[in-house]
Each structure stands twice: as C-alpha cells, then as structure tokens.
Coordinates of C-alpha atoms in Angstrom, one line a residue:
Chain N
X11 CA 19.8 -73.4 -105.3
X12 CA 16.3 -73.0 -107.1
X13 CA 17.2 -69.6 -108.4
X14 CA 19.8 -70.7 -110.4
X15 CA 17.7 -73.3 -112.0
X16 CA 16.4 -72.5 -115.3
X17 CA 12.9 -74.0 -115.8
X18 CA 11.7 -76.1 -118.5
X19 CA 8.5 -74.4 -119.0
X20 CA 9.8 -70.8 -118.9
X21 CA 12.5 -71.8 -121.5
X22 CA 10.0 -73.1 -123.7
X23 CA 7.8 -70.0 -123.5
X24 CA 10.8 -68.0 -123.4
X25 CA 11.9 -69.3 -127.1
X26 CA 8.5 -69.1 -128.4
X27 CA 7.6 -65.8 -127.5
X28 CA 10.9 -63.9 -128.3
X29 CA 10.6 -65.9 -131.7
X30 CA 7.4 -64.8 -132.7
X31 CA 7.8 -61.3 -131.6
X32 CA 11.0 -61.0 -133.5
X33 CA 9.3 -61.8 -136.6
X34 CA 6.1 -60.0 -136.1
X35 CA 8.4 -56.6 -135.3
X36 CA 10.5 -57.1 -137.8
X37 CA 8.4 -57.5 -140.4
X38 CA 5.2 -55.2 -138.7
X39 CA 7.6 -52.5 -136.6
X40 CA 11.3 -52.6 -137.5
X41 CA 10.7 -52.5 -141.4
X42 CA 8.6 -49.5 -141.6
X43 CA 10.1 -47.5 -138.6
X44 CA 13.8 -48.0 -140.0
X45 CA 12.3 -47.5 -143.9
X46 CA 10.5 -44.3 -142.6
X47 CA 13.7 -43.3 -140.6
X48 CA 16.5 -43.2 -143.2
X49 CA 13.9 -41.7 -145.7
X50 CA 13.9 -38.8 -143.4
X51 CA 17.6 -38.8 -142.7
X52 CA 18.0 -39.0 -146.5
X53 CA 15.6 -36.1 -147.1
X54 CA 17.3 -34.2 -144.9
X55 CA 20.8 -34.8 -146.4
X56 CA 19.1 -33.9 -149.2
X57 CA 18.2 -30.9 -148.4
X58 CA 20.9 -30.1 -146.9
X59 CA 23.3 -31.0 -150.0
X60 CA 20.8 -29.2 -152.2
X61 CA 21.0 -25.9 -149.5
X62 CA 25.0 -26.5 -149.7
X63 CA 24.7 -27.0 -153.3
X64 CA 22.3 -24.3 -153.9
X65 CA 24.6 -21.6 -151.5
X66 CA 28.0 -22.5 -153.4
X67 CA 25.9 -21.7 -156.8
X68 CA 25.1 -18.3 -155.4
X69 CA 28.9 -17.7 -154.2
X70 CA 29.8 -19.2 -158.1
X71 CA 27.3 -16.6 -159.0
X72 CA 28.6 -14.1 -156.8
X73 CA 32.4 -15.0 -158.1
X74 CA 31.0 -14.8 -161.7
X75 CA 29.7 -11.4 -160.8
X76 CA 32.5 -9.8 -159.2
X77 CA 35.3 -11.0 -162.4
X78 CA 32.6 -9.4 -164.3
X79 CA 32.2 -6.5 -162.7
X80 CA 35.8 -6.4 -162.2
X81 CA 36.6 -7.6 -166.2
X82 CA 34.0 -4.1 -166.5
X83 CA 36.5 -2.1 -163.9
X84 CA 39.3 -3.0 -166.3
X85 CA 37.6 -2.5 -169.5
X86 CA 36.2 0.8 -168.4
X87 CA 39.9 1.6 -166.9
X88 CA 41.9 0.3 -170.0
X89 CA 39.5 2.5 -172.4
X90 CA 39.5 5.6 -170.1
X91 CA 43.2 5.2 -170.5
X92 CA 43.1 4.3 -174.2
X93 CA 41.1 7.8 -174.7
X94 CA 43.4 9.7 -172.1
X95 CA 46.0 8.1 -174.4
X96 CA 44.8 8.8 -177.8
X97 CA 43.7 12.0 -176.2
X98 CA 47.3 13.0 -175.2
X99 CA 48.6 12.0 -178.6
X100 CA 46.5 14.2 -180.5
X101 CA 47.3 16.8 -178.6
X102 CA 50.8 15.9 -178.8
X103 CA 50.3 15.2 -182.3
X104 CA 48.9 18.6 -183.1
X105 CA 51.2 19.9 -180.8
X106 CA 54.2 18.7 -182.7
X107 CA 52.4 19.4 -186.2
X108 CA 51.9 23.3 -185.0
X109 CA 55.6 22.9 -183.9
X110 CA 56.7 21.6 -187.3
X111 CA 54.7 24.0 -189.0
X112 CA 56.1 27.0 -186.9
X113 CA 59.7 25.7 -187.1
X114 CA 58.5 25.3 -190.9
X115 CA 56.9 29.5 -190.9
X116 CA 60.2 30.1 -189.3
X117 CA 62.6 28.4 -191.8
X118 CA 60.3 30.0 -194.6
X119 CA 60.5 33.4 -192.6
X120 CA 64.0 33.3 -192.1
X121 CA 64.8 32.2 -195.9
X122 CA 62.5 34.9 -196.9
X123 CA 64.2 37.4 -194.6
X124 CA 67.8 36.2 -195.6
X125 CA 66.9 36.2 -199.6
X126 CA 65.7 40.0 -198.7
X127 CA 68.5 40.4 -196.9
X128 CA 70.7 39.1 -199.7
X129 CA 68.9 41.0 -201.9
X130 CA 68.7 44.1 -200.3
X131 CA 72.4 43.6 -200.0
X132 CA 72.4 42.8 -203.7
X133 CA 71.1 46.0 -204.3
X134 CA 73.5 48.1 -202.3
X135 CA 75.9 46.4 -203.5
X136 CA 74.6 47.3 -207.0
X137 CA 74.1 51.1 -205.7
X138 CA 77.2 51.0 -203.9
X139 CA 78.7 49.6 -207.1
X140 CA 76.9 52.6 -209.4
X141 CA 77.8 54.5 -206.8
X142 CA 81.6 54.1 -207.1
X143 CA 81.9 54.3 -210.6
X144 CA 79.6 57.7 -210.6
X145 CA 82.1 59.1 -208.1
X146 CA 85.0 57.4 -209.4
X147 CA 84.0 58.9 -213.1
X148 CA 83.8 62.2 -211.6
X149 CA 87.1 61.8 -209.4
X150 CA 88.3 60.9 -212.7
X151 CA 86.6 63.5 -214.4
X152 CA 88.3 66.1 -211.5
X153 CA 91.6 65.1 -211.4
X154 CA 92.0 66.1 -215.1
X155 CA 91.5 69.4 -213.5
X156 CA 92.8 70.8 -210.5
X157 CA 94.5 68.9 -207.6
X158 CA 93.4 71.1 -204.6
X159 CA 89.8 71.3 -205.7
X160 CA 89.8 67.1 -206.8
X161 CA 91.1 66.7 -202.7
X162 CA 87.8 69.0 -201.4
X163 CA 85.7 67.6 -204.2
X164 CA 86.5 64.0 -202.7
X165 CA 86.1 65.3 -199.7
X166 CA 82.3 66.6 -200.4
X167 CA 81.6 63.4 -202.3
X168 CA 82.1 61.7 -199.7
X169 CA 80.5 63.8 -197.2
X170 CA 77.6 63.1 -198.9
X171 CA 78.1 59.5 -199.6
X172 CA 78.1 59.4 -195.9
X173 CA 74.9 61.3 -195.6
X174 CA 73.5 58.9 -198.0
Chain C
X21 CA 10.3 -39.9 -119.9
X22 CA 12.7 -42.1 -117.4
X23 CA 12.5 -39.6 -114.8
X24 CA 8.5 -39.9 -114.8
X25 CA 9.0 -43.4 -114.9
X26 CA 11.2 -42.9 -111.8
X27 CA 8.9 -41.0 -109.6
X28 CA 5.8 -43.2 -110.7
X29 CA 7.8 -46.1 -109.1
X30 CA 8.9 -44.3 -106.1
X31 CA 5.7 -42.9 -105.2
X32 CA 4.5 -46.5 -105.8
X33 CA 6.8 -47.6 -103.0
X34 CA 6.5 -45.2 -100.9
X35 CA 2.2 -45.8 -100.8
X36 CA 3.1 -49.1 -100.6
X37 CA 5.6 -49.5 -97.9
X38 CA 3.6 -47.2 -95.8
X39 CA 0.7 -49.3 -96.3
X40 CA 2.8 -52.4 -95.3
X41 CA 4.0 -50.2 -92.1
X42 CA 0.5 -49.1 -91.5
X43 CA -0.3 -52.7 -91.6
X44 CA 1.6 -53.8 -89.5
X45 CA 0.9 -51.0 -86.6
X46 CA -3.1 -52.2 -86.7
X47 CA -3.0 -56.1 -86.6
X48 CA -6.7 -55.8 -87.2
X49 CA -6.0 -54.9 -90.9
X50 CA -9.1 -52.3 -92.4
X51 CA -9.8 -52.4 -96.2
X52 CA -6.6 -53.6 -97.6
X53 CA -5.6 -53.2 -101.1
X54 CA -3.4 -55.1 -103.2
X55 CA -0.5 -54.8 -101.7
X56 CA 3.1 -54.9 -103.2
X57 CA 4.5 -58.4 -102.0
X58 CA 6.5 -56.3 -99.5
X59 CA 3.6 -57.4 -97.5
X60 CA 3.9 -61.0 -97.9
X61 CA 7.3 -60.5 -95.6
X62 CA 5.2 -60.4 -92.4
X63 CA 2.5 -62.5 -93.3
X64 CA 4.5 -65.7 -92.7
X65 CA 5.9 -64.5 -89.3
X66 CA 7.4 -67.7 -89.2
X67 CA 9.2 -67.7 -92.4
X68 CA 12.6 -67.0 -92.5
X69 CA 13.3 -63.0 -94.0
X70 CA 15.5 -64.4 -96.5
X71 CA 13.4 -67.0 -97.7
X72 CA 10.2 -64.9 -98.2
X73 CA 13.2 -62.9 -100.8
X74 CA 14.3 -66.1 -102.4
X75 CA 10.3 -66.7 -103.0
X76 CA 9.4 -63.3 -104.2
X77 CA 12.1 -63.4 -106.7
X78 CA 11.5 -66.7 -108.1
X79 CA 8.7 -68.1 -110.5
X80 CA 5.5 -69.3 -109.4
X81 CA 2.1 -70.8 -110.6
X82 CA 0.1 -67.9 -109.1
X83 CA 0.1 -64.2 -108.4
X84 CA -0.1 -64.1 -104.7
X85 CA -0.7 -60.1 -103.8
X86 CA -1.2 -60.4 -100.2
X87 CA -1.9 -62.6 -97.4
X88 CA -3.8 -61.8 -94.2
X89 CA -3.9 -64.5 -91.6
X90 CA -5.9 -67.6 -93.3
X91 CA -7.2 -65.0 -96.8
X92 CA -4.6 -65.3 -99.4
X93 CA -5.6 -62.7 -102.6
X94 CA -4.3 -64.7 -105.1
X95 CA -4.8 -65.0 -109.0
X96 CA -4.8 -68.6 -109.6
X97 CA -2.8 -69.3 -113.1
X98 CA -3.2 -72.0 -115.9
X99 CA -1.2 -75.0 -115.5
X100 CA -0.1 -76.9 -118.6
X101 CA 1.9 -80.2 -117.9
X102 CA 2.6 -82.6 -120.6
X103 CA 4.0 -86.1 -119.7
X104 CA 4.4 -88.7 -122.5
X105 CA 2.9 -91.4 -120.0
X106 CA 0.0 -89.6 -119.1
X107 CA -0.6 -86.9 -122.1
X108 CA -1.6 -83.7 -122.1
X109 CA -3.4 -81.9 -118.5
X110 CA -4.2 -78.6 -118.3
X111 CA -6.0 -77.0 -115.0
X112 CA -5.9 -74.3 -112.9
X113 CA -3.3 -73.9 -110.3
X114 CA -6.2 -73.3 -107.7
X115 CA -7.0 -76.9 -107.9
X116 CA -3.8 -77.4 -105.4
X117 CA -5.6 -75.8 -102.5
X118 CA -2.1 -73.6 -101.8
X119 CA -0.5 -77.1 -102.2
X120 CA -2.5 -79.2 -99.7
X121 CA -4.4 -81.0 -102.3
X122 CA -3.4 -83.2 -105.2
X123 CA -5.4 -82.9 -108.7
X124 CA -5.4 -85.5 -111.6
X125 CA -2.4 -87.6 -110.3
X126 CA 0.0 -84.0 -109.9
X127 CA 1.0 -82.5 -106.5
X128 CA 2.8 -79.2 -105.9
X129 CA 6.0 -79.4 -103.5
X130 CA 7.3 -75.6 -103.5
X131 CA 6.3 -74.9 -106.8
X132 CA 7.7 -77.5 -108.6
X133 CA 4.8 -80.1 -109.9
X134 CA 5.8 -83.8 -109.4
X135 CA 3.6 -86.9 -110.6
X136 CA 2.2 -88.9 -107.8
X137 CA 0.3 -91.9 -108.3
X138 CA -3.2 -93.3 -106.8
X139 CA -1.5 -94.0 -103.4
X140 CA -0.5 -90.6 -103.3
X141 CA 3.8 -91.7 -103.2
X142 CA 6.1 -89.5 -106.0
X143 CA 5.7 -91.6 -109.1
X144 CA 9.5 -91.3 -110.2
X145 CA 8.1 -93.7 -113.8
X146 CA 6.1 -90.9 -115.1
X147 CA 8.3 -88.0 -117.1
X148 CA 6.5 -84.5 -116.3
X149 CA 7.1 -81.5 -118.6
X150 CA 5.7 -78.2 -117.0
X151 CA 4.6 -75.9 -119.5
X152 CA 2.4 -74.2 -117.5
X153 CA 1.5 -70.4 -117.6
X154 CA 3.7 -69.5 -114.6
X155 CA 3.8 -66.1 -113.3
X156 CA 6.7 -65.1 -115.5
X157 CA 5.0 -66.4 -118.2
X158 CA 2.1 -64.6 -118.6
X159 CA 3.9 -61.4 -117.4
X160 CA 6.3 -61.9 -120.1
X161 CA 3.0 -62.5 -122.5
X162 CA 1.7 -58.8 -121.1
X163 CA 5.3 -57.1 -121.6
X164 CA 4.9 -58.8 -125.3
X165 CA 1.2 -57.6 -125.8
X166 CA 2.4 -54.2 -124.7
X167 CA 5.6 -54.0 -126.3
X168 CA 3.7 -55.0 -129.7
X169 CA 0.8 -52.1 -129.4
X170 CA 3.2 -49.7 -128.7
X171 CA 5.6 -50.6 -131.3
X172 CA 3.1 -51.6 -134.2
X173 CA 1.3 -48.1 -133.7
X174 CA 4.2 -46.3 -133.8
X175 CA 4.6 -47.9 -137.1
X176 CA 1.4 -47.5 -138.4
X177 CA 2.3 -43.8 -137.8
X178 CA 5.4 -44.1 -139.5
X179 CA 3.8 -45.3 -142.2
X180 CA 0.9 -43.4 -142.7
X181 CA 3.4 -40.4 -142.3
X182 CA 5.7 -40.7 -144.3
X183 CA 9.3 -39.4 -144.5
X184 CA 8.2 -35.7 -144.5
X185 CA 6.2 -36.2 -141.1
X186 CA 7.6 -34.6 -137.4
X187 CA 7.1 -37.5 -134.8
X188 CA 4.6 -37.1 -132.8
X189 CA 3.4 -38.3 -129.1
X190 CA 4.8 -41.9 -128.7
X191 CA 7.2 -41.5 -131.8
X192 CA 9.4 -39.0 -130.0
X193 CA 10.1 -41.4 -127.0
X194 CA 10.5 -44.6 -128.8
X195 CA 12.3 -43.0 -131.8
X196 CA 15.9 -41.9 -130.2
X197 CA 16.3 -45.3 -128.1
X198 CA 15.9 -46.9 -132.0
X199 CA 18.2 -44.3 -133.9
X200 CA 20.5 -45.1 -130.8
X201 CA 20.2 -48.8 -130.9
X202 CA 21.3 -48.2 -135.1
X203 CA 23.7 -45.6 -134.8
X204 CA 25.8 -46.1 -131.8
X205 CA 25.1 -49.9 -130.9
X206 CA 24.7 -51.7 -134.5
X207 CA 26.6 -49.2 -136.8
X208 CA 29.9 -48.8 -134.6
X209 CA 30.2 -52.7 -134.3
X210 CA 28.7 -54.3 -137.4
X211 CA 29.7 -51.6 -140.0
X212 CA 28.3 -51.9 -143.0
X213 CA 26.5 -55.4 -142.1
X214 CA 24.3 -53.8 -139.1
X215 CA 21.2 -53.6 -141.5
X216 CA 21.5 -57.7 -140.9
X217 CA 21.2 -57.5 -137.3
X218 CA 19.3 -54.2 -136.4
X219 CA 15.6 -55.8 -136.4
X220 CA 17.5 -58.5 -134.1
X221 CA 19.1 -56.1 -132.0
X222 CA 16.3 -53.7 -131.9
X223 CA 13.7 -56.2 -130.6
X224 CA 16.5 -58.2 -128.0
X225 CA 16.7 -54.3 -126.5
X226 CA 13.0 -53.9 -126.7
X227 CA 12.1 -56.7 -124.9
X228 CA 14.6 -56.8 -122.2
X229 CA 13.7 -53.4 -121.3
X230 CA 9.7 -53.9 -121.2
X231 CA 10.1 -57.0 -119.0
X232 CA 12.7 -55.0 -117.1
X233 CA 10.5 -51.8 -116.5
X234 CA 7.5 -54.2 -115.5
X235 CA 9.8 -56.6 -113.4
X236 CA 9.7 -53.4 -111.5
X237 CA 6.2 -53.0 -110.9
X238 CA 6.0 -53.5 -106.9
X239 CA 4.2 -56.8 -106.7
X240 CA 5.0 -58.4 -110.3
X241 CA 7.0 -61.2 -111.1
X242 CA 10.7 -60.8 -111.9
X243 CA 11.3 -61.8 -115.3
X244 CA 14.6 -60.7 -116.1
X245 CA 15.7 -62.0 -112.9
X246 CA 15.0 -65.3 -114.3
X247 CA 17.6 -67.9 -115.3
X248 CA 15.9 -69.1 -117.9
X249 CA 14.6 -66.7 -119.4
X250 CA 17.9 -64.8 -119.8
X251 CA 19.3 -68.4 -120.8
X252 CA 16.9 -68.5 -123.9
X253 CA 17.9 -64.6 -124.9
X254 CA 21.7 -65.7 -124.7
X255 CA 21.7 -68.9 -126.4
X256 CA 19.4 -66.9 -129.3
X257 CA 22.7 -64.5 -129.1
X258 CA 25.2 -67.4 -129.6
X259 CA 22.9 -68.7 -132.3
X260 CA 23.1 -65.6 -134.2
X261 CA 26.9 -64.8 -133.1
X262 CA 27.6 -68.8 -134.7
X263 CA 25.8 -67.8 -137.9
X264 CA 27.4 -64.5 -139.0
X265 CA 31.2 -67.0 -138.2
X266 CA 33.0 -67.6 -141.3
X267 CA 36.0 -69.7 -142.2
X268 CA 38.2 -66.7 -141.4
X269 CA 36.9 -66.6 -137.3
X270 CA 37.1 -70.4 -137.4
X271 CA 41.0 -70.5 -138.5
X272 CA 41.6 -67.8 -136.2
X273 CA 39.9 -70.0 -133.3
X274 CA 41.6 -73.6 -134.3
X275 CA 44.8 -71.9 -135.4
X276 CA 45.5 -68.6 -133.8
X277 CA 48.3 -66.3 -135.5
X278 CA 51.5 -65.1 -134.4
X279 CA 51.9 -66.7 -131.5
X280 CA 54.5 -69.9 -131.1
X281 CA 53.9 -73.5 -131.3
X282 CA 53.2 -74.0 -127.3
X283 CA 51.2 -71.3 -126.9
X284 CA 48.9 -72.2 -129.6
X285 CA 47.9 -75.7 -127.6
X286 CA 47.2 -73.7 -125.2
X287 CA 45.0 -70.7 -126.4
X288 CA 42.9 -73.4 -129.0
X289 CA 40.9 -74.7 -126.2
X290 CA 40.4 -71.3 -124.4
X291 CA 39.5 -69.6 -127.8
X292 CA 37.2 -72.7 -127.8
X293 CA 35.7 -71.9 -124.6
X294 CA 35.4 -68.2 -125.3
X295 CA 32.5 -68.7 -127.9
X296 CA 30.3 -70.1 -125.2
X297 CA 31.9 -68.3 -122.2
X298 CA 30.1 -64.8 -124.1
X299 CA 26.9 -65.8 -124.1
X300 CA 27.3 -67.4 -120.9
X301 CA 28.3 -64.3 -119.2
X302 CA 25.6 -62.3 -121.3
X303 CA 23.2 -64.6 -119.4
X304 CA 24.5 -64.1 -116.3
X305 CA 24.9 -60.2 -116.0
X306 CA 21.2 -59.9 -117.3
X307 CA 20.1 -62.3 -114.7
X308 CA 21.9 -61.0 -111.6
X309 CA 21.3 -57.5 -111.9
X310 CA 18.0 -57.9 -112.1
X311 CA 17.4 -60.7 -108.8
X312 CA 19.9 -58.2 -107.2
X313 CA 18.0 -55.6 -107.9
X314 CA 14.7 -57.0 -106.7
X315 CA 16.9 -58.5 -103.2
X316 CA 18.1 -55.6 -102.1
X317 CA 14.7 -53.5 -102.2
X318 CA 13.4 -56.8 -100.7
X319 CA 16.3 -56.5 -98.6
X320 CA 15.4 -53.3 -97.1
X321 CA 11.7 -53.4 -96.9
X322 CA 12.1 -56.5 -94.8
X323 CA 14.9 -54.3 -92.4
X324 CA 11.8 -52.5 -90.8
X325 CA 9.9 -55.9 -90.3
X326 CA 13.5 -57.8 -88.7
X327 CA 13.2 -54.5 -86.7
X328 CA 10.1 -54.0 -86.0
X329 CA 10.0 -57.8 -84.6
X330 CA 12.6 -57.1 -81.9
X331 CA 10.9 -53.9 -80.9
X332 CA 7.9 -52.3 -82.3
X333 CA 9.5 -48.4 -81.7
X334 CA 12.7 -49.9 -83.4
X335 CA 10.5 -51.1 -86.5
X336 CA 9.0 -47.6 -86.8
X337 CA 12.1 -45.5 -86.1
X338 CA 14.0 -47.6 -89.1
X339 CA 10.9 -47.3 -91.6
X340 CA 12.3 -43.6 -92.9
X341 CA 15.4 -44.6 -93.5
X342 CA 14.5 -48.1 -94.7
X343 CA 12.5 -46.3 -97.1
X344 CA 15.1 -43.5 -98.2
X345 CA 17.4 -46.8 -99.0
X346 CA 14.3 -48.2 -100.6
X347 CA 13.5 -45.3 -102.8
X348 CA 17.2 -44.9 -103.7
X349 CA 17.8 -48.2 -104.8
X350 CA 14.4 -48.2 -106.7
X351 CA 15.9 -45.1 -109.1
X352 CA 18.9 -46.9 -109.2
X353 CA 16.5 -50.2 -110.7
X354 CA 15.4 -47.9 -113.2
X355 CA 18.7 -46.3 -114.8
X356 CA 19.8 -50.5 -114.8
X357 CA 16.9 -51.8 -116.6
X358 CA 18.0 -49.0 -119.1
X359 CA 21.6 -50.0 -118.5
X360 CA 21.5 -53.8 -118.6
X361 CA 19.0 -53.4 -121.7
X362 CA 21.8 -51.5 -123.7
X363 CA 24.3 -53.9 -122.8
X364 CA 23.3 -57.0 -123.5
X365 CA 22.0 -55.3 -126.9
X366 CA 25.7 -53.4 -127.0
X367 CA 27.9 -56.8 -126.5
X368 CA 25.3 -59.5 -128.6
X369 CA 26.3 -56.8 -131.4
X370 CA 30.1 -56.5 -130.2
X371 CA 30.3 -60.0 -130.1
X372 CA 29.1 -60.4 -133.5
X373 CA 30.8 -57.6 -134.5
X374 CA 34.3 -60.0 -133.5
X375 CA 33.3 -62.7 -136.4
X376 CA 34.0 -60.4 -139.0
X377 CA 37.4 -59.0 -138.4
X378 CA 38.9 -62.3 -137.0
X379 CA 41.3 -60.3 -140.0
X380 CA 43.1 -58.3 -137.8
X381 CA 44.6 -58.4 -134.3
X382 CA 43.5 -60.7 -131.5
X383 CA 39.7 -60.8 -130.9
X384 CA 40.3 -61.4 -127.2
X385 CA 41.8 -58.4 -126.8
X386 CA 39.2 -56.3 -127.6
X387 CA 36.1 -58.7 -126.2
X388 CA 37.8 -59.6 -122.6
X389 CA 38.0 -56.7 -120.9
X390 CA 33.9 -56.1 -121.3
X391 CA 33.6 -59.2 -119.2
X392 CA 34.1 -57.5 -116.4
X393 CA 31.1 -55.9 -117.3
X394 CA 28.3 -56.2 -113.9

C-alpha cells in the first residue's frame, strides 16, 4: 500500500526542515516570547504580592491604630476613674476630717458642758454646803431658845430654802 | 479565531463543491477556476472513486488543480534525484509529459522515479535517491515560511515591548496556545525540568498545527497525512524521549521492581518494546487522522459523482446532503488539527515526562491507557 510507505525524499526534507526551524524558533521566537512572558507573569506576582503586602500593612496599620486608640480608651477610662477616685476620697477624706472634727467639737462641747456641769454642781454643792451650816447655825442658834418656835422656824427655813 | 477558521473552510467547500456540481451539469465547462481537487474525481471517468482518494491523499511531484478533458492546470515542481552512479539531476517534473516521456535516463511510473537506461528497460544497477521538491515538500516549506513570519514577529513584538506591554493583534491569538503549551502540557508532566523541553514542545505543536490547518486548504497537499513526515516528527520524539533516560529508567526497563522472577522475563522484552511502540503509535495517530480526515471529505464529495453516474437527478438530489456531511466533517477537520496538534505535543511531553520518575510505581501504568488514544 503506497500510503503507508514513507518516502525517502519527504524524510529527508522532513528532518531538515523541522531541524532548522527548531533552532531558528528557539533561539529567534521561543527565547524572547517565553523571556517576555514570565517577566509579565513575574510583574504581575509582583504586584500583586506588593498590593497584598501593601493591604496587610494598612490592616497592621489599622491594628496599630485601633490598640492605640483603644490603649487611649483605657488610659482616658483609668484616669477618669483615678480622678472619680481621688475625687471621692477627698471628699471622703474631708468628709471624715469634718466628722472627726465634729465628733472632736462634740467631745470638747460635751467636756466643757460636763466640767460646767461639775462645776456648777460644785458650786451648789458649795451653796448648798453654806447653805446648811447657815441654817444649821441658826437651827442651832434656835433651839437654845424655844422648841415650838425652832419647829415653825425650820419650817420657814425651809420654805424658803425651797423657794430658793 | 478557530471558529473564523471554520467558516472560511466551509464556505471554501461549499463554493467549491458547487462549482464541481455546476461542472458537472454543463459538460461544456465556462471559465473555470482552480478548483479544489474534488474536481479531479470526475475528470478520470474511468478511474476508479477510491483510487482518485488514494491519489489525492498521497504525495506527488506536481500540484495538479484541475483537469478538463486533455488541459491539465498543473504546477510543475522541481525534481532533485541523487544516484551515486549517475550524480546529482535536478529538473522540472514537466519534463515527464504527465509520465509519457522519459528525461535524462529517469521515468515516472505513478509517481515514483525509476532509472531507465538508453534502451528505455528499468535499470535495476543504478541506486536512485528522490529528493525532489514534492508537493508535500514545498507545502511543508510554505507552512514553515509562514509559521516563522508569524512567530518571529510576534517576537519582535515581544521584545520591543517589553514585560509591561498588553499583547496586541497577533500576540493575543498565538499567546494562550503558548502559555497552554507551558502550563498545562510541559509543566504538569516535566515539572520542574519543562524549561528543557518547552522550545521543543512549543515548535513540535506549532508545526503540526500549520501543516495541519493548510493540509486543509481544499486542493493542497496532505502533509500530516503523510507517513513520513509524521515518521521523522516521531523518531525526533524518541530521540529526545532516549536523551532525557537515565540509569534509573534503564534499571527499571532491564530489571522491573516488585514483580517475581517469571514475570520479570517476561515484562523485560515488552518494557523493551514499549520505548519504540510510543513513538510508533505517536506516528501513527498523527498520520491517520489526518489521511482519514482528508478520505472521508473525499469520501463524500465523490458520493454525488458515484451518484450522479448512475442517474444525473440522483447525483443532484444527493449533492445537499453530500454537502451537509461535507461541511460537517470539514469542522470536525478543524477541532482535530487542533486536537491531534495537542496530543502529539501532550504525549512527546508525557512520555518524557515517564524517564524521570522511573522512581515510583510502574510507568506502564500510567502511559498505556493513552494508547488507546485515536
């Protein structure tokens, strides 16, 4: 069967043309296109390593902003609270210290009040004291007289130490 | 772009059958044109159908375009023959007279060029090499010339471009079939050896495919339909599959693993065979697609002439759907000079792809089953 009869010539051109255009498209086509090809890809990647690159700087960014912010949240929230503290305590403070110095007014009132008192009671004492010996000096002083008359004498004496 | 490709050829057919239709109804043939060789069919009423095929699909030393009656329109080719007896003769293939003459001691017999000496007998003592520019040949040259403008300018753009350039115009057609030749042909099989083998690769897929598309040209030779040609191609493939072996492939081939004693005897001389059955069937698949191709559009071109031959209303009423098959098949030509292209590119890399990891598993595994491949 002729078809199925490689011939000599063809085989020969064959070789030498496939040869030859293998070289001149590798070395005129193939280098160039592939060279020009992967550059491109590699830009590419590049560019999109550098976008991806470049977006997770602004999210690191972002991140860095947002503990910031929120380190400023806390700072602002621990000295509002510090102030509300020391606030508070003052208050506490001074309330305490106007306690202290009222319980202390008190304490000096009521010493004050009790030494009157002690010496007011001193003094009646005394004037009750003077008091008795007057009227027992002039009971005494009585009785050497008359017994009815000491009995209504007492009994003025002390009528009138009751209206004194 | 293979869709414009696809109506170009059919519309091509279509003018062209009808012409040979319209031929046919007017003996008395007006202007002609060059006509696809559908219309060679009924100009040798006495040929046999099948033979006319046989001769359309095979090589010759002339591109015939049409006969009518004694006027053949034929483009007479160089012939080269060199014979260490006789030396170097080159002349043109008119000289022949359509193979009723002989020139300078050579005589045509059905396209094959024998010596003959002064008496005019077959001179069986002189050794005749034909190198001659057959119609393959210098098609083949064309699909080169072409195949090397369009590629080198499309570098020359790359270049002058530069990385930071969009393709343009003819970039943007030949650029995807290359980034698929690298990334899903070379890459997936060679790993990180394809940058060897791409230019290789590239340029085997390249030049099937131009001499496929033109093979298709109504009227042109069939080059990829040629046995020889295809040969060449595959033994190139076995060539480069035989360089990238190493030891490893080789112990694998004389000494296959994990298998017993017995079975090793037997699998040596089949792993043996395998090396050259590859390139073989390479050869083979290229080849037959393509002639098949080409026999069955023949095929059904020449169903309106068998027709038309046992009655001229039968010829006529077959012609449309002659021509629907016609036009079918032709599209179908197209997506296989695509498809054959890819896969002799595909398994030359797969096959070379097999040297390297002779490492793991059985090679035949993986490789056998694409065999089947048509």
């Amino acid at each position: 069967m002729e078809l199925l009869l490689p011939g000599f010539g063809i085989i020969f051109w064959t070789l030498i043309a496939f040869v030859v255009v293998l070289l001149i498209l590798k070395k005129f086509a193939w280098k160039p296109i592939l060279k020009t090809l992967k550059d491109r890809e590699d830009n590419i990647a590049n560019a999109i390593a550098s976008a991806e690159k470049v977006k997770q700087e602004m999210a690191q960014l972002k991140n860095e902003n947002e503990t910031l912010l929120a380190k400023a949240r806390e700072e602002r929230a621990t000295l509002l609270k510090e102030a509300k503290e020391t606030a508070d305590k003052m208050v506490a403070d001074a309330q305490n210290k106007a306690k202290a110095e009222y319980e202390r007014i008190l304490t000096d009132a009521q010493a004050a009040i009790v030494q009157q008192k002690n010496s007011a009671l001193a003094d009646v004492k005394n004037q009750v004291g003077n008091l008795v010996i007057e009227v027992a000096e002039k009971v005494l002083r009585k009785e050497l007289s008359n017994k009815g008359e000491q009995e209504t004498f007492i009994k003025q004496l002390a009528e009138g130490v009751k209206l004194n | 772009m293979k869709y414009i490709l696809a109506v170009a050829f059919s519309t091509f057919m279509m003018f062209f059958s009808n012409v040979s239709s319209a031929q046919e109804k007017h003996e008395n043939g007006e202007g002609q044109h060059a006509v696809a060789a559908e219309k060679h069919g009924e100009s040798h009423e006495e040929e046999k159908t099948g033979d006319v095929i046989i001769h359309h699909v095979l090589d010759s030393h002339e591109f015939h375009f049409f006969s009518y009656g004694d006027i053949h329109a034929t483009l007479p080719l160089p012939i080269i023959i060199y014979s260490p007896e006789r030396g170097l003769s080159v002349f043109s293939s008119a000289r022949f007279e359509e193979g009723k003459e002989d020139y300078n001691g050579y005589r045509i017999v059905k396209e094959k060029i024998v010596p003959v000496d002064a008496a005019g007998n077959v001179d069986a003592s002189v050794r005749a090499f034909d190198l001659s520019m057959t119609k393959n040949v210098v098609q083949m040259f064309i699909g080169i010339i072409l195949l090397l403008v369009i590629m080198l300018s499309v570098a020359k753009k790359y270049k002058a471009q530069g990385a930071q350039s969009v393709p343009t115009g003819f970039q943007n057609a030949i650029e995807p079939v290359i980034t698929f030749v690298r990334d899903d042909v070379a890459k997936p099989n060679l790993r990180e050896r394809y940058q060897k083998y791409l230019p290789y690769l590239l340029t085997v897929f390249f030049f099937i495919l131009i001499n496929n598309i033109l093979g298709l040209i109504p009227g042109s030779a069939n080059v990829t339909g040629n046995i020889a040609f295809t040969l060449v191609l595959s033994v190139i493939s076995l060539i480069v599959i035989l360089i990238s072996t190493d030891g490893h492939f080789w112990a694998h081939i004389f000494w296959p693993p994990n298998v017993p004693f017995l079975v090793k005897l037997i699998l040596i001389p089949v792993e043996l065979l395998g090396i050259f059955i590859k390139p073989a069937a390479l050869m083979i698949r290229l080849f037959a697609n393509m002639t098949a191709g080409h026999i069955v559009i023949l095929s059904f071109v020449s169903l309106i002439f068998i027709f038309g031959k046992m009655n001229t209303g039968a010829g006529y009423g077959f012609s449309p759907v002659s021509l629907a098959f016609t036009i079918f098949i032709y599209v179908v030509e197209i997506l296989v000079a695509f498809i054959q292209a890819f896969i002799f590119t595909n398994l030359t890399a797969v096959f070379i792809g097999q040297t390297f990891e002779s490492g793991h598993g059985h090679d035949d595994k993986n490789g056998h089953h694409e065999e089947v491949f048509v």
